[in-house]
Amino acid sequence: MYLWIKAFHIMAVVTWFAGLFYLPRLFVYHAMSEDQISRDRFKIMERKLYRGIMTPSMVVAVGLGIWMLILMPQWLQQGWLHAKLALVALLVIYHFLCGAQLRRFASDSNTRSHVFYRWFNEAPVLVLVGAILLVVLKPF
Ligand code: HEM
């Protein structure tokens, strides 16, 4: 049972990250676009990615993670898990920051440049590297 939950946890994490990497990339192109037809197309792509893929994946990934901890409560005593949960908290904040940017684009009121979104796009990479090393190596 536990391994089934873990397998689906990893699938949800993969699909969540697909969106966490691609949505800010869409923001880069959206911030560079100069005609209304392109902007309207980006708005639809962004909304479907965020609401259809990213938010459901986040809910499933976090829900299954919590379920594993209910089955393995001894991990709640361990440092690697505390560090991982801190990274997950940052990732959830990042997710909602993406949602806030999405709403700005949806009302054509984005003021940030494509360069900003290129840097913004790098943040989840750091969380991914840290979280994977923590869960696989369990260094402390
Ligand atoms: C509240 C959110 C989360 C909780 C409570 C949680 C908890 C857990 C737990 C208890 C395990 C089992 C560890 C093991 O069997 O050794 C696990 C595995 C895993 N988690 Fe999460 N997790 C969460 C979110 C995430 C996120 C955001 C990522 C990706 C960055 C992630 C990536 C993984 C991976 C790759 C594994 C498999 C590790 C392995 O089999 O060695 N998790 N998670």
Tab-separated table of N, CA and C and ligand atoms in Angstrom:
chain	number	residue	atom	x	y	z
A	1	MET	N	0.832	-1.219	0.000
A	1	MET	CA	0.000	0.000	0.000
A	1	MET	C	0.870	1.275	0.000
A	2	TYR	N	1.853	1.262	0.945
A	2	TYR	CA	2.729	2.432	1.065
A	2	TYR	C	3.445	2.741	-0.253
A	3	LEU	N	3.954	1.682	-0.913
A	3	LEU	CA	4.707	1.901	-2.157
A	3	LEU	C	3.806	2.409	-3.277
A	4	TRP	N	2.534	2.004	-3.259
A	4	TRP	CA	1.572	2.536	-4.237
A	4	TRP	C	1.387	4.039	-4.031
A	5	ILE	N	1.266	4.408	-2.783
A	5	ILE	CA	1.087	5.840	-2.485
A	5	ILE	C	2.327	6.607	-2.953
A	6	LYS	N	3.506	6.028	-2.668
A	6	LYS	CA	4.747	6.712	-3.066
A	6	LYS	C	4.830	6.837	-4.584
A	7	ALA	N	4.449	5.777	-5.304
A	7	ALA	CA	4.499	5.832	-6.771
A	7	ALA	C	3.615	6.977	-7.295
A	8	PHE	N	2.393	7.084	-6.754
A	8	PHE	CA	1.495	8.148	-7.241
A	8	PHE	C	1.949	9.522	-6.747
A	9	HIS	N	2.608	9.558	-5.578
A	9	HIS	CA	3.202	10.808	-5.095
A	9	HIS	C	4.234	11.309	-6.119
A	10	ILE	N	5.095	10.404	-6.582
A	10	ILE	CA	6.142	10.809	-7.537
A	10	ILE	C	5.510	11.268	-8.857
A	11	MET	N	4.464	10.546	-9.315
A	11	MET	CA	3.794	10.977	-10.573
A	11	MET	C	3.222	12.390	-10.432
A	12	ALA	N	2.575	12.648	-9.291
A	12	ALA	CA	1.979	13.977	-9.088
A	12	ALA	C	3.065	15.038	-9.015
A	13	VAL	N	4.201	14.712	-8.365
A	13	VAL	CA	5.314	15.664	-8.294
A	13	VAL	C	5.828	15.980	-9.709
A	14	VAL	N	5.938	14.940	-10.548
A	14	VAL	CA	6.442	15.149	-11.917
A	14	VAL	C	5.503	16.078	-12.700
A	15	THR	N	4.193	15.833	-12.613
A	15	THR	CA	3.274	16.665	-13.399
A	15	THR	C	3.197	18.086	-12.823
A	16	TRP	N	3.319	18.215	-11.482
A	16	TRP	CA	3.339	19.551	-10.880
A	16	TRP	C	4.547	20.329	-11.413
A	17	PHE	N	5.709	19.674	-11.420
A	17	PHE	CA	6.923	20.352	-11.890
A	17	PHE	C	6.879	20.671	-13.382
A	18	ALA	N	6.209	19.833	-14.164
A	18	ALA	CA	6.082	20.155	-15.589
A	18	ALA	C	5.496	21.565	-15.723
A	19	GLY	N	4.443	21.827	-14.932
A	19	GLY	CA	3.814	23.150	-14.968
A	19	GLY	C	4.654	24.224	-14.307
A	20	LEU	N	5.309	23.888	-13.192
A	20	LEU	CA	6.127	24.894	-12.489
A	20	LEU	C	7.275	25.372	-13.372
A	21	PHE	N	7.743	24.501	-14.275
A	21	PHE	CA	8.799	24.909	-15.206
A	21	PHE	C	8.228	25.600	-16.444
A	22	TYR	N	7.071	25.144	-16.907
A	22	TYR	CA	6.585	25.668	-18.191
A	22	TYR	C	5.773	26.961	-18.064
A	23	LEU	N	5.012	27.102	-16.971
A	23	LEU	CA	4.186	28.314	-16.846
A	23	LEU	C	5.034	29.601	-16.853
A	24	PRO	N	6.110	29.680	-16.051
A	24	PRO	CA	6.930	30.903	-16.118
A	24	PRO	C	7.571	31.105	-17.490
A	25	ARG	N	7.803	30.003	-18.217
A	25	ARG	CA	8.330	30.111	-19.589
A	25	ARG	C	7.270	30.766	-20.487
A	26	LEU	N	6.001	30.380	-20.280
A	26	LEU	CA	4.919	31.048	-21.023
A	26	LEU	C	4.873	32.534	-20.661
A	27	PHE	N	5.136	32.859	-19.377
A	27	PHE	CA	5.159	34.274	-18.966
A	27	PHE	C	6.257	35.028	-19.725
A	28	VAL	N	7.418	34.364	-19.950
A	28	VAL	CA	8.512	35.006	-20.707
A	28	VAL	C	7.999	35.397	-22.096
A	29	TYR	N	7.382	34.438	-22.793
A	29	TYR	CA	6.893	34.718	-24.158
A	29	TYR	C	5.755	35.730	-24.130
A	30	HIS	N	4.896	35.609	-23.109
A	30	HIS	CA	3.746	36.513	-22.992
A	30	HIS	C	4.234	37.955	-22.789
A	31	ALA	N	5.269	38.096	-21.914
A	31	ALA	CA	5.789	39.444	-21.641
A	31	ALA	C	6.449	40.047	-22.884
A	32	MET	N	6.902	39.191	-23.810
A	32	MET	CA	7.548	39.675	-25.040
A	32	MET	C	6.541	39.898	-26.174
A	33	SER	N	5.300	39.417	-26.014
A	33	SER	CA	4.368	39.443	-27.148
A	33	SER	C	3.808	40.857	-27.341
A	34	GLU	N	3.571	41.207	-28.600
A	34	GLU	CA	3.200	42.585	-28.904
A	34	GLU	C	1.821	42.744	-29.520
A	35	ASP	N	1.173	41.621	-29.843
A	35	ASP	CA	-0.163	41.752	-30.444
A	35	ASP	C	-1.204	41.050	-29.576
A	36	GLN	N	-2.433	41.533	-29.674
A	36	GLN	CA	-3.494	41.059	-28.784
A	36	GLN	C	-3.866	39.592	-29.048
A	37	ILE	N	-3.753	39.158	-30.300
A	37	ILE	CA	-4.107	37.753	-30.603
A	37	ILE	C	-3.173	36.810	-29.840
A	38	SER	N	-1.863	37.106	-29.863
A	38	SER	CA	-0.914	36.263	-29.114
A	38	SER	C	-1.206	36.319	-27.629
A	39	ARG	N	-1.447	37.528	-27.121
A	39	ARG	CA	-1.694	37.659	-25.668
A	39	ARG	C	-2.892	36.839	-25.260
A	40	ASP	N	-3.954	36.900	-26.051
A	40	ASP	CA	-5.168	36.154	-25.688
A	40	ASP	C	-4.898	34.648	-25.722
A	41	ARG	N	-4.057	34.214	-26.665
A	41	ARG	CA	-3.739	32.784	-26.730
A	41	ARG	C	-2.924	32.360	-25.507
A	42	PHE	N	-1.955	33.197	-25.116
A	42	PHE	CA	-1.169	32.865	-23.910
A	42	PHE	C	-2.061	32.793	-22.676
A	43	LYS	N	-3.030	33.683	-22.601
A	43	LYS	CA	-3.912	33.674	-21.419
A	43	LYS	C	-4.612	32.330	-21.280
A	44	ILE	N	-5.095	31.798	-22.408
A	44	ILE	CA	-5.801	30.499	-22.356
A	44	ILE	C	-4.825	29.384	-21.968
A	45	MET	N	-3.620	29.402	-22.588
A	45	MET	CA	-2.626	28.358	-22.275
A	45	MET	C	-2.250	28.404	-20.798
A	46	GLU	N	-2.047	29.617	-20.279
A	46	GLU	CA	-1.637	29.761	-18.876
A	46	GLU	C	-2.739	29.280	-17.936
A	47	ARG	N	-3.971	29.681	-18.228
A	47	ARG	CA	-5.075	29.315	-17.329
A	47	ARG	C	-5.274	27.796	-17.303
A	48	LYS	N	-5.233	27.181	-18.489
A	48	LYS	CA	-5.455	25.726	-18.533
A	48	LYS	C	-4.329	24.967	-17.846
A	49	LEU	N	-3.103	25.429	-18.031
A	49	LEU	CA	-1.972	24.763	-17.379
A	49	LEU	C	-2.079	24.886	-15.856
A	50	TYR	N	-2.386	26.099	-15.382
A	50	TYR	CA	-2.413	26.344	-13.935
A	50	TYR	C	-3.585	25.619	-13.267
A	51	ARG	N	-4.782	25.843	-13.809
A	51	ARG	CA	-5.962	25.258	-13.140
A	51	ARG	C	-6.165	23.791	-13.472
A	52	GLY	N	-5.804	23.387	-14.688
A	52	GLY	CA	-6.087	22.024	-15.118
A	52	GLY	C	-5.017	21.020	-14.725
A	53	ILE	N	-3.761	21.474	-14.643
A	53	ILE	CA	-2.655	20.542	-14.378
A	53	ILE	C	-1.972	20.853	-13.039
A	54	MET	N	-1.533	22.112	-12.879
A	54	MET	CA	-0.651	22.400	-11.745
A	54	MET	C	-1.349	22.307	-10.390
A	55	THR	N	-2.496	22.979	-10.266
A	55	THR	CA	-3.156	22.976	-8.950
A	55	THR	C	-3.632	21.570	-8.562
A	56	PRO	N	-4.292	20.808	-9.467
A	56	PRO	CA	-4.658	19.433	-9.072
A	56	PRO	C	-3.432	18.585	-8.720
A	57	SER	N	-2.319	18.744	-9.477
A	57	SER	CA	-1.110	17.958	-9.180
A	57	SER	C	-0.553	18.322	-7.810
A	58	MET	N	-0.559	19.609	-7.491
A	58	MET	CA	-0.053	20.034	-6.176
A	58	MET	C	-0.887	19.407	-5.061
A	59	VAL	N	-2.204	19.441	-5.222
A	59	VAL	CA	-3.095	18.889	-4.185
A	59	VAL	C	-2.822	17.392	-4.003
A	60	VAL	N	-2.677	16.664	-5.114
A	60	VAL	CA	-2.433	15.219	-5.025
A	60	VAL	C	-1.047	14.954	-4.416
A	61	ALA	N	-0.012	15.685	-4.869
A	61	ALA	CA	1.354	15.455	-4.356
A	61	ALA	C	1.406	15.703	-2.849
A	62	VAL	N	0.832	16.820	-2.401
A	62	VAL	CA	0.872	17.145	-0.968
A	62	VAL	C	-0.005	16.162	-0.184
A	63	GLY	N	-1.176	15.855	-0.731
A	63	GLY	CA	-2.091	14.937	-0.041
A	63	GLY	C	-1.468	13.559	0.151
A	64	LEU	N	-0.838	13.031	-0.897
A	64	LEU	CA	-0.224	11.703	-0.794
A	64	LEU	C	1.018	11.751	0.108
A	65	GLY	N	1.747	12.883	0.081
A	65	GLY	CA	2.894	13.045	0.987
A	65	GLY	C	2.445	12.970	2.440
A	66	ILE	N	1.344	13.665	2.733
A	66	ILE	CA	0.826	13.652	4.113
A	66	ILE	C	0.337	12.242	4.478
A	67	TRP	N	-0.278	11.565	3.525
A	67	TRP	CA	-0.758	10.189	3.765
A	67	TRP	C	0.419	9.265	4.130
A	68	MET	N	1.555	9.428	3.410
A	68	MET	CA	2.731	8.600	3.739
A	68	MET	C	3.211	8.880	5.158
A	69	LEU	N	3.113	10.151	5.568
A	69	LEU	CA	3.576	10.478	6.923
A	69	LEU	C	2.632	9.918	7.983
A	70	ILE	N	1.340	9.794	7.632
A	70	ILE	CA	0.405	9.177	8.575
A	70	ILE	C	0.789	7.696	8.769
A	71	LEU	N	1.252	7.065	7.661
A	71	LEU	CA	1.660	5.657	7.750
A	71	LEU	C	3.046	5.491	8.389
A	72	MET	N	3.894	6.513	8.262
A	72	MET	CA	5.280	6.436	8.758
A	72	MET	C	5.563	7.602	9.707
A	73	PRO	N	4.856	7.673	10.824
A	73	PRO	CA	4.988	8.878	11.672
A	73	PRO	C	6.392	9.068	12.250
A	74	GLN	N	7.211	8.002	12.265
A	74	GLN	CA	8.573	8.149	12.814
A	74	GLN	C	9.416	9.138	12.007
A	75	TRP	N	9.063	9.339	10.709
A	75	TRP	CA	9.835	10.279	9.900
A	75	TRP	C	9.660	11.729	10.353
A	76	LEU	N	8.546	11.960	11.067
A	76	LEU	CA	8.316	13.327	11.544
A	76	LEU	C	9.406	13.770	12.524
A	77	GLN	N	10.181	12.817	13.057
A	77	GLN	CA	11.269	13.148	14.002
A	77	GLN	C	12.565	13.479	13.265
A	78	GLN	N	12.603	13.304	11.927
A	78	GLN	CA	13.901	13.360	11.242
A	78	GLN	C	14.151	14.672	10.508
A	79	GLY	N	15.432	15.077	10.556
A	79	GLY	CA	15.827	16.368	10.002
A	79	GLY	C	15.569	16.508	8.515
A	80	TRP	N	15.857	15.445	7.731
A	80	TRP	CA	15.679	15.555	6.273
A	80	TRP	C	14.234	15.893	5.932
A	81	LEU	N	13.294	15.318	6.716
A	81	LEU	CA	11.880	15.578	6.410
A	81	LEU	C	11.522	17.029	6.739
A	82	HIS	N	12.047	17.536	7.867
A	82	HIS	CA	11.765	18.940	8.219
A	82	HIS	C	12.295	19.862	7.117
A	83	ALA	N	13.532	19.563	6.653
A	83	ALA	CA	14.122	20.393	5.595
A	83	ALA	C	13.292	20.285	4.312
A	84	LYS	N	12.842	19.053	3.998
A	84	LYS	CA	12.034	18.879	2.792
A	84	LYS	C	10.719	19.659	2.913
A	85	LEU	N	10.078	19.588	4.086
A	85	LEU	CA	8.801	20.294	4.245
A	85	LEU	C	8.995	21.807	4.103
A	86	ALA	N	10.173	22.309	4.562
A	86	ALA	CA	10.455	23.739	4.388
A	86	ALA	C	10.544	24.072	2.896
A	87	LEU	N	11.207	23.203	2.113
A	87	LEU	CA	11.309	23.435	0.663
A	87	LEU	C	9.932	23.341	-0.001
A	88	VAL	N	9.114	22.381	0.462
A	88	VAL	CA	7.770	22.238	-0.115
A	88	VAL	C	6.949	23.508	0.178
A	89	ALA	N	7.121	24.060	1.388
A	89	ALA	CA	6.382	25.292	1.727
A	89	ALA	C	6.776	26.409	0.748
A	90	LEU	N	8.093	26.513	0.447
A	90	LEU	CA	8.539	27.532	-0.519
A	90	LEU	C	7.910	27.284	-1.895
A	91	LEU	N	7.810	26.001	-2.249
A	91	LEU	CA	7.263	25.660	-3.569
A	91	LEU	C	5.771	26.008	-3.663
A	92	VAL	N	5.056	25.791	-2.568
A	92	VAL	CA	3.623	26.129	-2.553
A	92	VAL	C	3.467	27.653	-2.678
A	93	ILE	N	4.343	28.409	-1.973
A	93	ILE	CA	4.304	29.876	-2.100
A	93	ILE	C	4.584	30.266	-3.553
A	94	TYR	N	5.586	29.636	-4.164
A	94	TYR	CA	5.932	29.911	-5.563
A	94	TYR	C	4.731	29.633	-6.475
A	95	HIS	N	4.043	28.520	-6.208
A	95	HIS	CA	2.857	28.159	-6.987
A	95	HIS	C	1.824	29.297	-6.941
A	96	PHE	N	1.561	29.808	-5.737
A	96	PHE	CA	0.546	30.864	-5.637
A	96	PHE	C	1.054	32.194	-6.208
A	97	LEU	N	2.385	32.418	-6.162
A	97	LEU	CA	2.932	33.607	-6.838
A	97	LEU	C	2.689	33.505	-8.341
A	98	CYS	N	2.837	32.280	-8.886
A	98	CYS	CA	2.524	32.057	-10.309
A	98	CYS	C	1.059	32.410	-10.575
A	99	GLY	N	0.179	31.991	-9.659
A	99	GLY	CA	-1.250	32.297	-9.815
A	99	GLY	C	-1.509	33.806	-9.823
A	100	ALA	N	-0.761	34.535	-8.959
A	100	ALA	CA	-0.931	35.995	-8.899
A	100	ALA	C	-0.454	36.637	-10.207
A	101	GLN	N	0.683	36.151	-10.737
A	101	GLN	CA	1.186	36.679	-12.025
A	101	GLN	C	0.195	36.389	-13.137
A	102	LEU	N	-0.373	35.181	-13.088
A	102	LEU	CA	-1.343	34.774	-14.108
A	102	LEU	C	-2.529	35.742	-14.147
A	103	ARG	N	-2.991	36.131	-12.957
A	103	ARG	CA	-4.135	37.067	-12.907
A	103	ARG	C	-3.745	38.429	-13.471
A	104	ARG	N	-2.469	38.850	-13.220
A	104	ARG	CA	-2.015	40.127	-13.795
A	104	ARG	C	-2.014	40.069	-15.323
A	105	PHE	N	-1.498	38.978	-15.862
A	105	PHE	CA	-1.498	38.828	-17.323
A	105	PHE	C	-2.927	38.770	-17.851
A	106	ALA	N	-3.810	38.089	-17.101
A	106	ALA	CA	-5.192	37.916	-17.577
A	106	ALA	C	-5.896	39.255	-17.732
A	107	SER	N	-5.501	40.238	-16.902
A	107	SER	CA	-6.140	41.565	-17.019
A	107	SER	C	-5.245	42.547	-17.780
A	108	ASP	N	-4.282	42.022	-18.535
A	108	ASP	CA	-3.348	42.847	-19.323
A	108	ASP	C	-2.655	43.905	-18.481
A	109	SER	N	-2.385	43.579	-17.196
A	109	SER	CA	-1.739	44.586	-16.354
A	109	SER	C	-0.363	44.128	-15.861
A	110	ASN	N	0.273	43.216	-16.595
A	110	ASN	CA	1.647	42.832	-16.237
A	110	ASN	C	2.582	44.009	-16.495
A	111	THR	N	3.491	44.258	-15.522
A	111	THR	CA	4.467	45.340	-15.710
A	111	THR	C	5.891	44.796	-15.747
A	112	ARG	N	6.069	43.467	-15.529
A	112	ARG	CA	7.418	42.917	-15.427
A	112	ARG	C	7.930	42.482	-16.802
A	113	SER	N	9.270	42.540	-16.948
A	113	SER	CA	9.879	42.233	-18.246
A	113	SER	C	10.103	40.730	-18.399
A	114	HIS	N	10.393	40.318	-19.621
A	114	HIS	CA	10.703	38.910	-19.862
A	114	HIS	C	11.945	38.478	-19.095
A	115	VAL	N	12.870	39.415	-18.821
A	115	VAL	CA	14.095	39.074	-18.077
A	115	VAL	C	13.728	38.657	-16.650
A	116	PHE	N	12.782	39.395	-16.046
A	116	PHE	CA	12.325	39.013	-14.702
A	116	PHE	C	11.818	37.577	-14.709
A	117	TYR	N	10.995	37.222	-15.689
A	117	TYR	CA	10.403	35.873	-15.699
A	117	TYR	C	11.443	34.794	-15.994
A	118	ARG	N	12.492	35.157	-16.728
A	118	ARG	CA	13.567	34.180	-16.970
A	118	ARG	C	14.233	33.800	-15.651
A	119	TRP	N	14.455	34.801	-14.778
A	119	TRP	CA	15.059	34.502	-13.464
A	119	TRP	C	14.065	33.794	-12.558
A	120	PHE	N	12.821	34.287	-12.580
A	120	PHE	CA	11.745	33.681	-11.778
A	120	PHE	C	11.626	32.185	-12.093
A	121	ASN	N	11.851	31.836	-13.345
A	121	ASN	CA	11.760	30.461	-13.840
A	121	ASN	C	12.803	29.523	-13.201
A	122	GLU	N	13.896	30.115	-12.671
A	122	GLU	CA	14.980	29.278	-12.133
A	122	GLU	C	14.698	28.791	-10.712
A	123	ALA	N	13.833	29.485	-9.987
A	123	ALA	CA	13.627	29.165	-8.559
A	123	ALA	C	13.215	27.709	-8.316
A	124	PRO	N	12.252	27.149	-9.068
A	124	PRO	CA	11.867	25.769	-8.762
A	124	PRO	C	12.970	24.748	-9.016
A	125	VAL	N	13.961	25.110	-9.846
A	125	VAL	CA	15.093	24.193	-10.080
A	125	VAL	C	15.817	23.935	-8.756
A	126	LEU	N	16.025	25.017	-7.989
A	126	LEU	CA	16.751	24.892	-6.717
A	126	LEU	C	15.983	23.998	-5.753
A	127	VAL	N	14.652	24.192	-5.708
A	127	VAL	CA	13.839	23.375	-4.802
A	127	VAL	C	13.872	21.915	-5.242
A	128	LEU	N	13.807	21.687	-6.544
A	128	LEU	CA	13.823	20.312	-7.047
A	128	LEU	C	15.120	19.601	-6.636
A	129	VAL	N	16.258	20.261	-6.868
A	129	VAL	CA	17.551	19.650	-6.526
A	129	VAL	C	17.598	19.350	-5.026
A	130	GLY	N	17.228	20.335	-4.211
A	130	GLY	CA	17.295	20.155	-2.758
A	130	GLY	C	16.363	19.051	-2.282
A	131	ALA	N	15.108	19.055	-2.748
A	131	ALA	CA	14.126	18.087	-2.244
A	131	ALA	C	14.502	16.668	-2.653
A	132	ILE	N	14.965	16.480	-3.888
A	132	ILE	CA	15.313	15.119	-4.337
A	132	ILE	C	16.514	14.596	-3.538
A	133	LEU	N	17.536	15.460	-3.344
A	133	LEU	CA	18.699	15.008	-2.566
A	133	LEU	C	18.272	14.645	-1.143
A	134	LEU	N	17.377	15.425	-0.570
A	134	LEU	CA	16.946	15.148	0.810
A	134	LEU	C	16.200	13.820	0.922
A	135	VAL	N	15.239	13.574	-0.001
A	135	VAL	CA	14.447	12.339	0.154
A	135	VAL	C	15.246	11.093	-0.212
A	136	VAL	N	16.162	11.218	-1.166
A	136	VAL	CA	16.884	10.018	-1.603
A	136	VAL	C	18.055	9.722	-0.656
A	137	LEU	N	18.835	10.755	-0.302
A	137	LEU	CA	20.028	10.522	0.538
A	137	LEU	C	19.707	10.517	2.032
A	138	LYS	N	18.623	11.169	2.423
A	138	LYS	CA	18.276	11.335	3.854
A	138	LYS	C	19.542	11.612	4.671
A	139	PRO	N	20.230	12.734	4.386
A	139	PRO	CA	21.576	12.935	4.946
A	139	PRO	C	21.598	13.215	6.451
A	140	PHE	N	20.453	13.623	7.016
A	140	PHE	CA	20.433	13.877	8.481
A	140	PHE	C	19.052	13.605	9.030
B	1	HEM	C1	3.701	18.250	1.848
B	1	HEM	C2	4.345	17.755	0.800
B	1	HEM	C3	5.142	16.480	0.822
B	1	HEM	C4	5.247	15.518	1.791
B	1	HEM	C5	4.558	15.466	3.162
B	1	HEM	C6	6.115	14.484	1.274
B	1	HEM	C7	6.489	13.333	1.953
B	1	HEM	C8	7.174	12.278	1.403
B	1	HEM	C9	7.456	11.028	2.058
B	1	HEM	C10	7.039	10.669	3.468
B	1	HEM	C11	8.134	10.252	1.172
B	1	HEM	C12	8.622	8.819	1.387
B	1	HEM	C13	10.121	8.750	1.558
B	1	HEM	C14	10.632	7.337	1.441
B	1	HEM	O1	9.849	6.403	1.219
B	1	HEM	O2	11.835	7.159	1.586
B	1	HEM	C15	8.283	10.995	-0.038
B	1	HEM	C16	8.926	10.534	-1.172
B	1	HEM	C17	9.287	11.318	-2.216
B	1	HEM	N1	8.986	12.657	-2.366
B	1	HEM	FE1	7.725	13.727	-1.216
B	1	HEM	N2	6.556	14.856	0.025
B	1	HEM	C18	5.989	16.064	-0.290
B	1	HEM	C19	6.220	16.792	-1.444
B	1	HEM	C20	7.199	16.486	-2.372
B	1	HEM	C21	7.718	17.358	-3.388
B	1	HEM	C22	7.284	18.797	-3.611
B	1	HEM	C23	8.674	16.673	-4.068
B	1	HEM	C24	9.539	17.127	-5.220
B	1	HEM	C25	10.299	18.154	-5.174
B	1	HEM	C26	8.739	15.357	-3.530
B	1	HEM	C27	9.543	14.370	-4.016
B	1	HEM	C28	9.589	13.087	-3.525
B	1	HEM	C29	10.296	11.980	-4.137
B	1	HEM	C30	11.113	12.026	-5.431
B	1	HEM	C31	10.109	10.868	-3.320
B	1	HEM	C32	10.656	9.443	-3.540
B	1	HEM	C33	11.919	9.238	-2.730
B	1	HEM	C34	12.401	7.809	-2.715
B	1	HEM	O3	11.652	6.875	-3.048
B	1	HEM	O4	13.574	7.597	-2.369
B	1	HEM	N3	7.839	15.277	-2.479
B	1	HEM	N4	7.696	12.250	0.115
